[in-house]
Each structure stands twice: as C-alpha cells, then as structure tokens.
Amino acid sequence: MGAAWRQARSRLAAAGVDSAAAEASWLLEAVTGLAPARQRLHPDTPLSTSQRRRLARALERRCAREPLQMVLGETEFYGLRLSVRPGVLVPRPETELLVEHALADLSEARPTTVIDVGTGGGAVALALAARRPLARIVASDVDPAALALARRNARALGLALTLCRADLLQHPRLCAAARSADLLVANLPYLPESDRGTLPPELAWESGAALFAGREGLSVARRLRAQAWRALRPGAVAWWELDARNAERFAREALAVGWPQAGLAADLVGRRRFVRLVR
C-alpha cells in the first residue's frame, strides 16, 4: 500500500494537484476502506487487482483535474454526507458560513418557512433542514440535474424539502411561500465574466451557469433582489453569498432601492462577502 500511495502522490503532483499527498491517501481510502492513519500502519499490505484497477481509474480522472469530490462521488458539508455529480456545483466549505448566518435568524422553537434559491445539490437547504426540523424548506433551481441531485440527497438523509424548478422566484409555489417566509437564502452565480480563463481547471467540470453572472458578477443576484423585494413580507430576512469584490456594492444598492436594512458579514479570512437584507 505504501508503494501505491507513493505512485499516486507522484502522479497527482505531476498533474499539478496542490495537495497531492493528502489526496493520494483519500483516493486509497476510497478504494480500500482504510483511513489514512491505518494506511500508514499497514504500508506492506498489497492492493488487490480490483483495488488497483479502481485506483488507476480514480487517478486518471483526478489527474485530468476532475474535482476530487466528483471522483469520490461525495463530499461533506456542515456535517452531512452529500452526493455530487459532474455539471452541478460542488458545495464549498465557505458556504457553511452562509448556513451559520441563516441559522442565527431562524427560531428553533417554532415553525418557520425558508426559501433557498439556487439550491444546486441541496447543500444549504439540507443543512438548514437538519438543524431546524420545524422549518418548512422550499428550494429551487433552474437546472433539472441539480434538482434531481438535491432530491437524491434529501432521500438519502431522510430530510424533507419542497423542490421547485424555477428561474429564481418565478414559480407559483415559491411566490406563495414567499408571502409567509421568514428567511430567504441564496448562493447564486457571482463571478464576473472576466474571471473566465483565470480559475483552477477543476471549475471546468462544474456548470458555468452556476458560476458566472455577467460583467460584474451581480446580474443574477440583482434580479433575485428585485423579485424578493416584491415577494417577501416586511420583516423577512434575506441572506446572499457573493464575491467579496461586490458584496458592499450590492448592500449599498439595496438601501438605495428601499430595503430598510443591509448588513455585511465576513468569511474566515476577513473578506466581507455575505449580505443580510431585511425587507
């Protein structure tokens, strides 16, 4: 097993993978079932023919810069094990902070209604459902493949979501839910088009429509903000995750068009990229 790990590390490093040593261990864990610590305890254990074949295929995919999570078929988000698939955005660790902010605005003691716009594979919606079992979670996405993945994840976790295929809030079920919603949460495309060609090759495996949002990166968020202003009841809270280059501008614009409150929150490295609006 030690030889297999060294070969895997070497191939990954040659392909430009930054965390080659760690990823070699994780790929070995996927094919052998042995955690990295146990791998180190049994360096002389040989791989079976089947395991060698599976490892070779996994390495081929990862060396082509397919995201590790897609190679493994799953990722962890806010303590939940979620399936992932090519073409659907992989949940990012920093989006766990969006969940934290949303939870702070949701009561644990009474039923609430939450709308998750642009749910993708359901990560944010399912994390909220797991922590607020009294909440009704309505989640939307324009991509049927993303909704199918969200439905699969919800079933695997035994969590209830109401899923709608919609362009932002443009669905009768979403409009009805918005009239009584306590919270709207949105992790929408937020990268400017100028970022194309400058990003890691792994992003080519994800949906460009889930990443890029016009010249400034705000075209989709602005459309939702206008729809949310019309749809939400007074006092409802809306949280956005945005690019740090645009969050402050987005908040200022919201105040200028009538939102009574707009606040900013930072990520773990101090970049202000989460926006809280109150209707």
PDB file of C-alpha atoms in Angstrom:
ATOM      1  CA  MET A   1       0.000   0.000   0.000  1.00  0.00           C
ATOM      2  CA  GLY A   2       2.900   2.312   0.680  1.00  0.00           C
ATOM      3  CA  ALA A   3       4.158   1.881  -2.872  1.00  0.00           C
ATOM      4  CA  ALA A   4       0.691   2.580  -4.269  1.00  0.00           C
ATOM      5  CA  TRP A   5       0.481   5.757  -2.189  1.00  0.00           C
ATOM      6  CA  ARG A   6       3.871   6.982  -3.397  1.00  0.00           C
ATOM      7  CA  GLN A   7       2.986   6.333  -7.023  1.00  0.00           C
ATOM      8  CA  ALA A   8      -0.365   8.087  -6.610  1.00  0.00           C
ATOM      9  CA  ARG A   9       1.250  11.079  -4.912  1.00  0.00           C
ATOM     10  CA  SER A  10       3.812  11.352  -7.712  1.00  0.00           C
ATOM     11  CA  ARG A  11       1.187  11.243 -10.460  1.00  0.00           C
ATOM     12  CA  LEU A  12      -1.020  13.810  -8.751  1.00  0.00           C
ATOM     13  CA  ALA A  13       1.880  16.174  -8.143  1.00  0.00           C
ATOM     14  CA  ALA A  14       2.954  15.886 -11.776  1.00  0.00           C
ATOM     15  CA  ALA A  15      -0.597  16.799 -12.814  1.00  0.00           C
ATOM     16  CA  GLY A  16      -0.421  19.997 -10.753  1.00  0.00           C
ATOM     17  CA  VAL A  17      -2.606  18.917  -7.835  1.00  0.00           C
ATOM     18  CA  ASP A  18      -1.545  21.012  -4.837  1.00  0.00           C
ATOM     19  CA  SER A  19      -2.439  18.568  -2.046  1.00  0.00           C
ATOM     20  CA  ALA A  20      -1.031  15.512  -3.791  1.00  0.00           C
ATOM     21  CA  ALA A  21      -0.004  13.626  -0.638  1.00  0.00           C
ATOM     22  CA  ALA A  22      -3.333  14.090   1.126  1.00  0.00           C
ATOM     23  CA  GLU A  23      -5.366  13.328  -1.977  1.00  0.00           C
ATOM     24  CA  ALA A  24      -3.376  10.154  -2.625  1.00  0.00           C
ATOM     25  CA  SER A  25      -4.387   8.984   0.860  1.00  0.00           C
ATOM     26  CA  TRP A  26      -8.034   9.875   0.295  1.00  0.00           C
ATOM     27  CA  LEU A  27      -8.160   8.030  -3.022  1.00  0.00           C
ATOM     28  CA  LEU A  28      -6.597   4.991  -1.373  1.00  0.00           C
ATOM     29  CA  GLU A  29      -9.189   5.207   1.370  1.00  0.00           C
ATOM     30  CA  ALA A  30     -11.934   5.230  -1.249  1.00  0.00           C
ATOM     31  CA  VAL A  31     -10.694   2.008  -2.862  1.00  0.00           C
ATOM     32  CA  THR A  32      -9.533   0.129   0.267  1.00  0.00           C
ATOM     33  CA  GLY A  33     -11.798   1.418   3.031  1.00  0.00           C
ATOM     34  CA  LEU A  34      -8.734   2.158   5.179  1.00  0.00           C
ATOM     35  CA  ALA A  35      -8.406   5.623   6.688  1.00  0.00           C
ATOM     36  CA  PRO A  36      -5.041   7.368   6.134  1.00  0.00           C
ATOM     37  CA  ALA A  37      -3.863   6.563   9.672  1.00  0.00           C
ATOM     38  CA  ARG A  38      -4.497   2.846   9.113  1.00  0.00           C
ATOM     39  CA  GLN A  39      -2.797   3.005   5.724  1.00  0.00           C
ATOM     40  CA  ARG A  40       0.370   4.189   7.450  1.00  0.00           C
ATOM     41  CA  LEU A  41       0.133   1.297   9.910  1.00  0.00           C
ATOM     42  CA  HIS A  42      -0.033  -1.254   7.071  1.00  0.00           C
ATOM     43  CA  PRO A  43       2.364   0.014   4.370  1.00  0.00           C
ATOM     44  CA  ASP A  44       3.190  -3.507   3.173  1.00  0.00           C
ATOM     45  CA  THR A  45      -0.415  -4.565   2.580  1.00  0.00           C
ATOM     46  CA  PRO A  46      -0.825  -5.143  -1.175  1.00  0.00           C
ATOM     47  CA  LEU A  47      -3.787  -3.925  -3.182  1.00  0.00           C
ATOM     48  CA  SER A  48      -5.995  -6.482  -4.863  1.00  0.00           C
ATOM     49  CA  THR A  49      -6.357  -6.499  -8.630  1.00  0.00           C
ATOM     50  CA  SER A  50      -9.760  -4.848  -8.313  1.00  0.00           C
ATOM     51  CA  GLN A  51      -8.414  -2.176  -5.978  1.00  0.00           C
ATOM     52  CA  ARG A  52      -5.508  -1.416  -8.297  1.00  0.00           C
ATOM     53  CA  ARG A  53      -7.905  -1.053 -11.206  1.00  0.00           C
ATOM     54  CA  ARG A  54     -10.194   1.280  -9.264  1.00  0.00           C
ATOM     55  CA  LEU A  55      -7.267   3.372  -8.050  1.00  0.00           C
ATOM     56  CA  ALA A  56      -5.898   3.686 -11.584  1.00  0.00           C
ATOM     57  CA  ARG A  57      -9.267   4.923 -12.849  1.00  0.00           C
ATOM     58  CA  ALA A  58      -9.609   7.399  -9.977  1.00  0.00           C
ATOM     59  CA  LEU A  59      -6.107   8.730 -10.607  1.00  0.00           C
ATOM     60  CA  GLU A  60      -6.817   9.108 -14.306  1.00  0.00           C
ATOM     61  CA  ARG A  61      -9.859  11.243 -13.517  1.00  0.00           C
ATOM     62  CA  ARG A  62      -8.149  13.354 -10.861  1.00  0.00           C
ATOM     63  CA  CYS A  63      -5.052  13.910 -12.998  1.00  0.00           C
ATOM     64  CA  ALA A  64      -7.416  15.263 -15.661  1.00  0.00           C
ATOM     65  CA  ARG A  65      -8.310  17.797 -12.921  1.00  0.00           C
ATOM     66  CA  GLU A  66     -11.793  16.491 -12.316  1.00  0.00           C
ATOM     67  CA  PRO A  67     -12.611  17.720  -8.794  1.00  0.00           C
ATOM     68  CA  LEU A  68     -11.710  15.266  -6.055  1.00  0.00           C
ATOM     69  CA  GLN A  69     -15.271  15.319  -4.733  1.00  0.00           C
ATOM     70  CA  MET A  70     -16.614  14.198  -8.104  1.00  0.00           C
ATOM     71  CA  VAL A  71     -14.040  11.427  -8.336  1.00  0.00           C
ATOM     72  CA  LEU A  72     -15.098  10.233  -4.887  1.00  0.00           C
ATOM     73  CA  GLY A  73     -18.778  10.803  -5.688  1.00  0.00           C
ATOM     74  CA  GLU A  74     -19.451  12.613  -2.436  1.00  0.00           C
ATOM     75  CA  THR A  75     -18.441  15.425  -0.135  1.00  0.00           C
ATOM     76  CA  GLU A  76     -19.116  16.544   3.418  1.00  0.00           C
ATOM     77  CA  PHE A  77     -20.978  19.776   4.070  1.00  0.00           C
ATOM     78  CA  TYR A  78     -21.991  21.022   7.509  1.00  0.00           C
ATOM     79  CA  GLY A  79     -21.729  17.509   8.899  1.00  0.00           C
ATOM     80  CA  LEU A  80     -23.812  15.952   6.117  1.00  0.00           C
ATOM     81  CA  ARG A  81     -22.537  13.435   3.576  1.00  0.00           C
ATOM     82  CA  LEU A  82     -23.773  14.589   0.158  1.00  0.00           C
ATOM     83  CA  SER A  83     -23.575  13.012  -3.276  1.00  0.00           C
ATOM     84  CA  VAL A  84     -22.053  15.145  -6.034  1.00  0.00           C
ATOM     85  CA  ARG A  85     -22.001  14.797  -9.803  1.00  0.00           C
ATOM     86  CA  PRO A  86     -20.367  16.474 -12.808  1.00  0.00           C
ATOM     87  CA  GLY A  87     -22.191  19.572 -14.012  1.00  0.00           C
ATOM     88  CA  VAL A  88     -23.553  20.522 -10.581  1.00  0.00           C
ATOM     89  CA  LEU A  89     -21.671  22.904  -8.309  1.00  0.00           C
ATOM     90  CA  VAL A  90     -19.723  21.184  -5.528  1.00  0.00           C
ATOM     91  CA  PRO A  91     -20.595  22.693  -2.112  1.00  0.00           C
ATOM     92  CA  ARG A  92     -17.788  24.929  -0.847  1.00  0.00           C
ATOM     93  CA  PRO A  93     -16.580  24.932   2.767  1.00  0.00           C
ATOM     94  CA  GLU A  94     -17.018  28.708   2.968  1.00  0.00           C
ATOM     95  CA  THR A  95     -20.728  28.320   2.225  1.00  0.00           C
ATOM     96  CA  GLU A  96     -21.063  26.670   5.636  1.00  0.00           C
ATOM     97  CA  LEU A  97     -20.833  30.235   6.978  1.00  0.00           C
ATOM     98  CA  LEU A  98     -23.930  31.130   4.963  1.00  0.00           C
ATOM     99  CA  VAL A  99     -25.697  28.325   6.819  1.00  0.00           C
ATOM    100  CA  GLU A 100     -24.408  29.655  10.157  1.00  0.00           C
ATOM    101  CA  HIS A 101     -25.738  33.143   9.432  1.00  0.00           C
ATOM    102  CA  ALA A 102     -29.093  31.791   8.289  1.00  0.00           C
ATOM    103  CA  LEU A 103     -29.474  29.596  11.375  1.00  0.00           C
ATOM    104  CA  ALA A 104     -28.931  32.620  13.604  1.00  0.00           C
ATOM    105  CA  ASP A 105     -32.050  34.169  12.052  1.00  0.00           C
ATOM    106  CA  LEU A 106     -34.209  31.035  12.379  1.00  0.00           C
ATOM    107  CA  SER A 107     -36.118  30.107  15.510  1.00  0.00           C
ATOM    108  CA  GLU A 108     -35.597  26.621  16.915  1.00  0.00           C
ATOM    109  CA  ALA A 109     -38.835  26.765  18.893  1.00  0.00           C
ATOM    110  CA  ARG A 110     -41.485  27.482  16.266  1.00  0.00           C
ATOM    111  CA  PRO A 111     -42.278  26.506  12.682  1.00  0.00           C
ATOM    112  CA  THR A 112     -40.680  28.748  10.074  1.00  0.00           C
ATOM    113  CA  THR A 113     -40.603  28.936   6.291  1.00  0.00           C
ATOM    114  CA  VAL A 114     -37.313  29.163   4.400  1.00  0.00           C
ATOM    115  CA  ILE A 115     -36.709  29.638   0.676  1.00  0.00           C
ATOM    116  CA  ASP A 116     -33.372  28.502  -0.763  1.00  0.00           C
ATOM    117  CA  VAL A 117     -32.883  29.940  -4.246  1.00  0.00           C
ATOM    118  CA  GLY A 118     -30.327  28.230  -6.474  1.00  0.00           C
ATOM    119  CA  THR A 119     -30.145  25.144  -4.298  1.00  0.00           C
ATOM    120  CA  GLY A 120     -27.876  23.108  -6.584  1.00  0.00           C
ATOM    121  CA  GLY A 121     -27.449  19.700  -4.964  1.00  0.00           C
ATOM    122  CA  GLY A 122     -29.366  20.907  -1.901  1.00  0.00           C
ATOM    123  CA  ALA A 123     -26.442  21.528   0.459  1.00  0.00           C
ATOM    124  CA  VAL A 124     -27.677  24.717   2.148  1.00  0.00           C
ATOM    125  CA  ALA A 125     -31.323  23.644   2.235  1.00  0.00           C
ATOM    126  CA  LEU A 126     -30.480  20.256   3.740  1.00  0.00           C
ATOM    127  CA  ALA A 127     -28.117  21.743   6.321  1.00  0.00           C
ATOM    128  CA  LEU A 128     -30.903  24.085   7.437  1.00  0.00           C
ATOM    129  CA  ALA A 129     -33.446  21.255   7.467  1.00  0.00           C
ATOM    130  CA  ALA A 130     -31.140  19.131   9.619  1.00  0.00           C
ATOM    131  CA  ARG A 131     -30.661  21.910  12.198  1.00  0.00           C
ATOM    132  CA  ARG A 132     -34.203  23.323  12.164  1.00  0.00           C
ATOM    133  CA  PRO A 133     -36.557  20.321  11.983  1.00  0.00           C
ATOM    134  CA  LEU A 134     -39.625  22.523  12.496  1.00  0.00           C
ATOM    135  CA  ALA A 135     -38.828  24.598   9.426  1.00  0.00           C
ATOM    136  CA  ARG A 136     -40.502  24.166   6.071  1.00  0.00           C
ATOM    137  CA  ILE A 137     -37.777  24.405   3.425  1.00  0.00           C
ATOM    138  CA  VAL A 138     -38.704  25.290  -0.156  1.00  0.00           C
ATOM    139  CA  ALA A 139     -35.740  25.031  -2.531  1.00  0.00           C
ATOM    140  CA  SER A 140     -35.494  26.000  -6.187  1.00  0.00           C
ATOM    141  CA  ASP A 141     -33.107  25.668  -9.098  1.00  0.00           C
ATOM    142  CA  VAL A 142     -33.390  26.206 -12.820  1.00  0.00           C
ATOM    143  CA  ASP A 143     -31.322  23.079 -13.592  1.00  0.00           C
ATOM    144  CA  PRO A 144     -33.227  19.755 -13.557  1.00  0.00           C
ATOM    145  CA  ALA A 145     -29.986  17.818 -12.977  1.00  0.00           C
ATOM    146  CA  ALA A 146     -29.311  19.855  -9.852  1.00  0.00           C
ATOM    147  CA  LEU A 147     -32.836  19.263  -8.564  1.00  0.00           C
ATOM    148  CA  ALA A 148     -32.514  15.522  -9.183  1.00  0.00           C
ATOM    149  CA  LEU A 149     -29.320  15.522  -7.125  1.00  0.00           C
ATOM    150  CA  ALA A 150     -30.960  17.557  -4.349  1.00  0.00           C
ATOM    151  CA  ARG A 151     -33.851  15.079  -4.281  1.00  0.00           C
ATOM    152  CA  ARG A 152     -31.413  12.159  -4.083  1.00  0.00           C
ATOM    153  CA  ASN A 153     -29.520  13.773  -1.213  1.00  0.00           C
ATOM    154  CA  ALA A 154     -32.712  14.574   0.677  1.00  0.00           C
ATOM    155  CA  ARG A 155     -33.903  10.973   0.402  1.00  0.00           C
ATOM    156  CA  ALA A 156     -30.532   9.587   1.490  1.00  0.00           C
ATOM    157  CA  LEU A 157     -30.546  11.815   4.572  1.00  0.00           C
ATOM    158  CA  GLY A 158     -34.229  11.363   5.381  1.00  0.00           C
ATOM    159  CA  LEU A 159     -34.833  15.121   5.272  1.00  0.00           C
ATOM    160  CA  ALA A 160     -37.873  16.859   3.799  1.00  0.00           C
ATOM    161  CA  LEU A 161     -37.542  19.502   1.084  1.00  0.00           C
ATOM    162  CA  THR A 162     -40.107  21.004  -1.258  1.00  0.00           C
ATOM    163  CA  LEU A 163     -38.278  21.290  -4.589  1.00  0.00           C
ATOM    164  CA  CYS A 164     -39.297  23.540  -7.485  1.00  0.00           C
ATOM    165  CA  ARG A 165     -37.793  24.003 -10.909  1.00  0.00           C
ATOM    166  CA  ALA A 166     -37.793  27.760 -11.361  1.00  0.00           C
ATOM    167  CA  ASP A 167     -35.823  30.748 -12.554  1.00  0.00           C
ATOM    168  CA  LEU A 168     -35.193  32.337  -9.149  1.00  0.00           C
ATOM    169  CA  LEU A 169     -38.641  33.028  -7.594  1.00  0.00           C
ATOM    170  CA  GLN A 170     -40.660  32.663 -10.780  1.00  0.00           C
ATOM    171  CA  HIS A 171     -42.877  29.772  -9.719  1.00  0.00           C
ATOM    172  CA  PRO A 172     -46.361  29.908  -8.122  1.00  0.00           C
ATOM    173  CA  ARG A 173     -45.291  27.694  -5.217  1.00  0.00           C
ATOM    174  CA  LEU A 174     -42.324  29.953  -4.469  1.00  0.00           C
ATOM    175  CA  CYS A 175     -44.403  33.116  -4.684  1.00  0.00           C
ATOM    176  CA  ALA A 176     -46.914  31.621  -2.257  1.00  0.00           C
ATOM    177  CA  ALA A 177     -44.182  30.540   0.150  1.00  0.00           C
ATOM    178  CA  ALA A 178     -42.504  33.943  -0.021  1.00  0.00           C
ATOM    179  CA  ARG A 179     -45.590  35.702   1.324  1.00  0.00           C
ATOM    180  CA  SER A 180     -45.107  33.983   4.688  1.00  0.00           C
ATOM    181  CA  ALA A 181     -41.381  33.236   4.553  1.00  0.00           C
ATOM    182  CA  ASP A 182     -39.172  34.149   7.474  1.00  0.00           C
ATOM    183  CA  LEU A 183     -35.934  33.742   5.542  1.00  0.00           C
ATOM    184  CA  LEU A 184     -34.598  33.631   2.010  1.00  0.00           C
ATOM    185  CA  VAL A 185     -31.100  32.323   1.382  1.00  0.00           C
ATOM    186  CA  ALA A 186     -29.236  32.451  -1.916  1.00  0.00           C
ATOM    187  CA  ASN A 187     -25.881  31.148  -3.096  1.00  0.00           C
ATOM    188  CA  LEU A 188     -26.178  32.193  -6.721  1.00  0.00           C
ATOM    189  CA  PRO A 189     -23.625  32.624  -9.520  1.00  0.00           C
ATOM    190  CA  TYR A 190     -21.450  35.573  -8.515  1.00  0.00           C
ATOM    191  CA  LEU A 191     -18.216  35.548 -10.529  1.00  0.00           C
ATOM    192  CA  PRO A 192     -17.641  38.223 -13.200  1.00  0.00           C
ATOM    193  CA  GLU A 193     -17.160  37.016 -16.754  1.00  0.00           C
ATOM    194  CA  SER A 194     -13.634  38.440 -16.688  1.00  0.00           C
ATOM    195  CA  ASP A 195     -12.660  35.608 -14.326  1.00  0.00           C
ATOM    196  CA  ARG A 196     -13.110  33.019 -17.077  1.00  0.00           C
ATOM    197  CA  GLY A 197      -9.755  31.593 -18.034  1.00  0.00           C
ATOM    198  CA  THR A 198      -8.114  32.584 -14.755  1.00  0.00           C
ATOM    199  CA  LEU A 199      -9.682  29.978 -12.485  1.00  0.00           C
ATOM    200  CA  PRO A 200      -8.488  26.476 -11.493  1.00  0.00           C
ATOM    201  CA  PRO A 201      -9.117  23.795 -14.162  1.00  0.00           C
ATOM    202  CA  GLU A 202     -11.392  21.905 -11.755  1.00  0.00           C
ATOM    203  CA  LEU A 203     -14.100  24.523 -12.339  1.00  0.00           C
ATOM    204  CA  ALA A 204     -14.461  23.374 -15.949  1.00  0.00           C
ATOM    205  CA  TRP A 205     -16.242  20.291 -14.594  1.00  0.00           C
ATOM    206  CA  GLU A 206     -18.943  22.409 -12.968  1.00  0.00           C
ATOM    207  CA  SER A 207     -21.763  24.345 -14.566  1.00  0.00           C
ATOM    208  CA  GLY A 208     -20.621  27.722 -15.885  1.00  0.00           C
ATOM    209  CA  ALA A 209     -24.189  28.935 -15.406  1.00  0.00           C
ATOM    210  CA  ALA A 210     -23.769  28.271 -11.672  1.00  0.00           C
ATOM    211  CA  LEU A 211     -20.525  30.264 -11.500  1.00  0.00           C
ATOM    212  CA  PHE A 212     -20.631  33.350 -13.727  1.00  0.00           C
ATOM    213  CA  ALA A 213     -23.080  36.250 -13.570  1.00  0.00           C
ATOM    214  CA  GLY A 214     -22.401  38.898 -16.164  1.00  0.00           C
ATOM    215  CA  ARG A 215     -19.781  41.614 -16.410  1.00  0.00           C
ATOM    216  CA  GLU A 216     -19.756  42.470 -12.702  1.00  0.00           C
ATOM    217  CA  GLY A 217     -20.885  39.147 -11.249  1.00  0.00           C
ATOM    218  CA  LEU A 218     -24.117  40.658  -9.931  1.00  0.00           C
ATOM    219  CA  SER A 219     -26.639  40.130 -12.723  1.00  0.00           C
ATOM    220  CA  VAL A 220     -28.370  37.137 -11.130  1.00  0.00           C
ATOM    221  CA  ALA A 221     -28.247  38.483  -7.564  1.00  0.00           C
ATOM    222  CA  ARG A 222     -29.771  41.783  -8.670  1.00  0.00           C
ATOM    223  CA  ARG A 223     -32.652  40.007 -10.410  1.00  0.00           C
ATOM    224  CA  LEU A 224     -33.383  37.993  -7.289  1.00  0.00           C
ATOM    225  CA  ARG A 225     -33.157  41.083  -5.095  1.00  0.00           C
ATOM    226  CA  ALA A 226     -35.827  42.797  -7.206  1.00  0.00           C
ATOM    227  CA  GLN A 227     -38.054  39.709  -7.112  1.00  0.00           C
ATOM    228  CA  ALA A 228     -37.552  39.267  -3.370  1.00  0.00           C
ATOM    229  CA  TRP A 229     -38.496  42.898  -2.721  1.00  0.00           C
ATOM    230  CA  ARG A 230     -41.849  42.266  -4.387  1.00  0.00           C
ATOM    231  CA  ALA A 231     -42.449  38.799  -2.951  1.00  0.00           C
ATOM    232  CA  LEU A 232     -41.265  38.826   0.671  1.00  0.00           C
ATOM    233  CA  ARG A 233     -43.292  40.125   3.578  1.00  0.00           C
ATOM    234  CA  PRO A 234     -41.997  43.084   5.615  1.00  0.00           C
ATOM    235  CA  GLY A 235     -39.538  41.893   8.253  1.00  0.00           C
ATOM    236  CA  ALA A 236     -38.362  38.852   6.322  1.00  0.00           C
ATOM    237  CA  VAL A 237     -34.590  38.342   6.171  1.00  0.00           C
ATOM    238  CA  ALA A 238     -32.596  37.531   3.027  1.00  0.00           C
ATOM    239  CA  TRP A 239     -29.004  36.261   3.050  1.00  0.00           C
ATOM    240  CA  TRP A 240     -26.741  36.296  -0.018  1.00  0.00           C
ATOM    241  CA  GLU A 241     -23.298  34.821  -0.561  1.00  0.00           C
ATOM    242  CA  LEU A 242     -21.388  36.994  -3.034  1.00  0.00           C
ATOM    243  CA  ASP A 243     -17.918  37.710  -4.337  1.00  0.00           C
ATOM    244  CA  ALA A 244     -16.040  39.891  -1.844  1.00  0.00           C
ATOM    245  CA  ARG A 245     -15.431  42.410  -4.636  1.00  0.00           C
ATOM    246  CA  ASN A 246     -19.173  43.061  -4.954  1.00  0.00           C
ATOM    247  CA  ALA A 247     -20.850  42.496  -1.594  1.00  0.00           C
ATOM    248  CA  GLU A 248     -20.568  46.077  -0.311  1.00  0.00           C
ATOM    249  CA  ARG A 249     -21.854  47.489  -3.596  1.00  0.00           C
ATOM    250  CA  PHE A 250     -24.782  45.071  -3.546  1.00  0.00           C
ATOM    251  CA  ALA A 251     -25.690  46.146   0.003  1.00  0.00           C
ATOM    252  CA  ARG A 252     -25.496  49.867  -0.887  1.00  0.00           C
ATOM    253  CA  GLU A 253     -27.714  49.302  -3.908  1.00  0.00           C
ATOM    254  CA  ALA A 254     -30.278  47.525  -1.730  1.00  0.00           C
ATOM    255  CA  LEU A 255     -30.516  50.502   0.619  1.00  0.00           C
ATOM    256  CA  ALA A 256     -30.828  52.840  -2.354  1.00  0.00           C
ATOM    257  CA  VAL A 257     -33.849  50.963  -3.742  1.00  0.00           C
ATOM    258  CA  GLY A 258     -35.692  50.818  -0.431  1.00  0.00           C
ATOM    259  CA  TRP A 259     -34.541  47.845   1.619  1.00  0.00           C
ATOM    260  CA  PRO A 260     -34.633  49.204   5.192  1.00  0.00           C
ATOM    261  CA  GLN A 261     -31.618  47.255   6.466  1.00  0.00           C
ATOM    262  CA  ALA A 262     -28.469  45.943   4.795  1.00  0.00           C
ATOM    263  CA  GLY A 263     -25.524  44.404   6.624  1.00  0.00           C
ATOM    264  CA  LEU A 264     -22.283  42.643   5.743  1.00  0.00           C
ATOM    265  CA  ALA A 265     -20.544  39.633   7.283  1.00  0.00           C
ATOM    266  CA  ALA A 266     -17.024  38.342   6.705  1.00  0.00           C
ATOM    267  CA  ASP A 267     -15.705  34.928   5.795  1.00  0.00           C
ATOM    268  CA  LEU A 268     -12.996  33.113   7.745  1.00  0.00           C
ATOM    269  CA  VAL A 269     -10.207  35.220   6.258  1.00  0.00           C
ATOM    270  CA  GLY A 270     -11.961  38.527   6.863  1.00  0.00           C
ATOM    271  CA  ARG A 271     -13.435  39.174   3.413  1.00  0.00           C
ATOM    272  CA  ARG A 272     -16.896  40.714   3.620  1.00  0.00           C
ATOM    273  CA  ARG A 273     -18.868  38.555   1.217  1.00  0.00           C
ATOM    274  CA  PHE A 274     -22.161  37.741   2.945  1.00  0.00           C
ATOM    275  CA  VAL A 275     -25.012  40.248   2.728  1.00  0.00           C
ATOM    276  CA  ARG A 276     -28.020  40.345   5.064  1.00  0.00           C
ATOM    277  CA  LEU A 277     -31.047  42.305   3.899  1.00  0.00           C
ATOM    278  CA  VAL A 278     -34.236  42.891   5.865  1.00  0.00           C
ATOM    279  CA  ARG A 279     -37.419  43.527   3.902  1.00  0.00           C
TER     280      ARG A 279
END
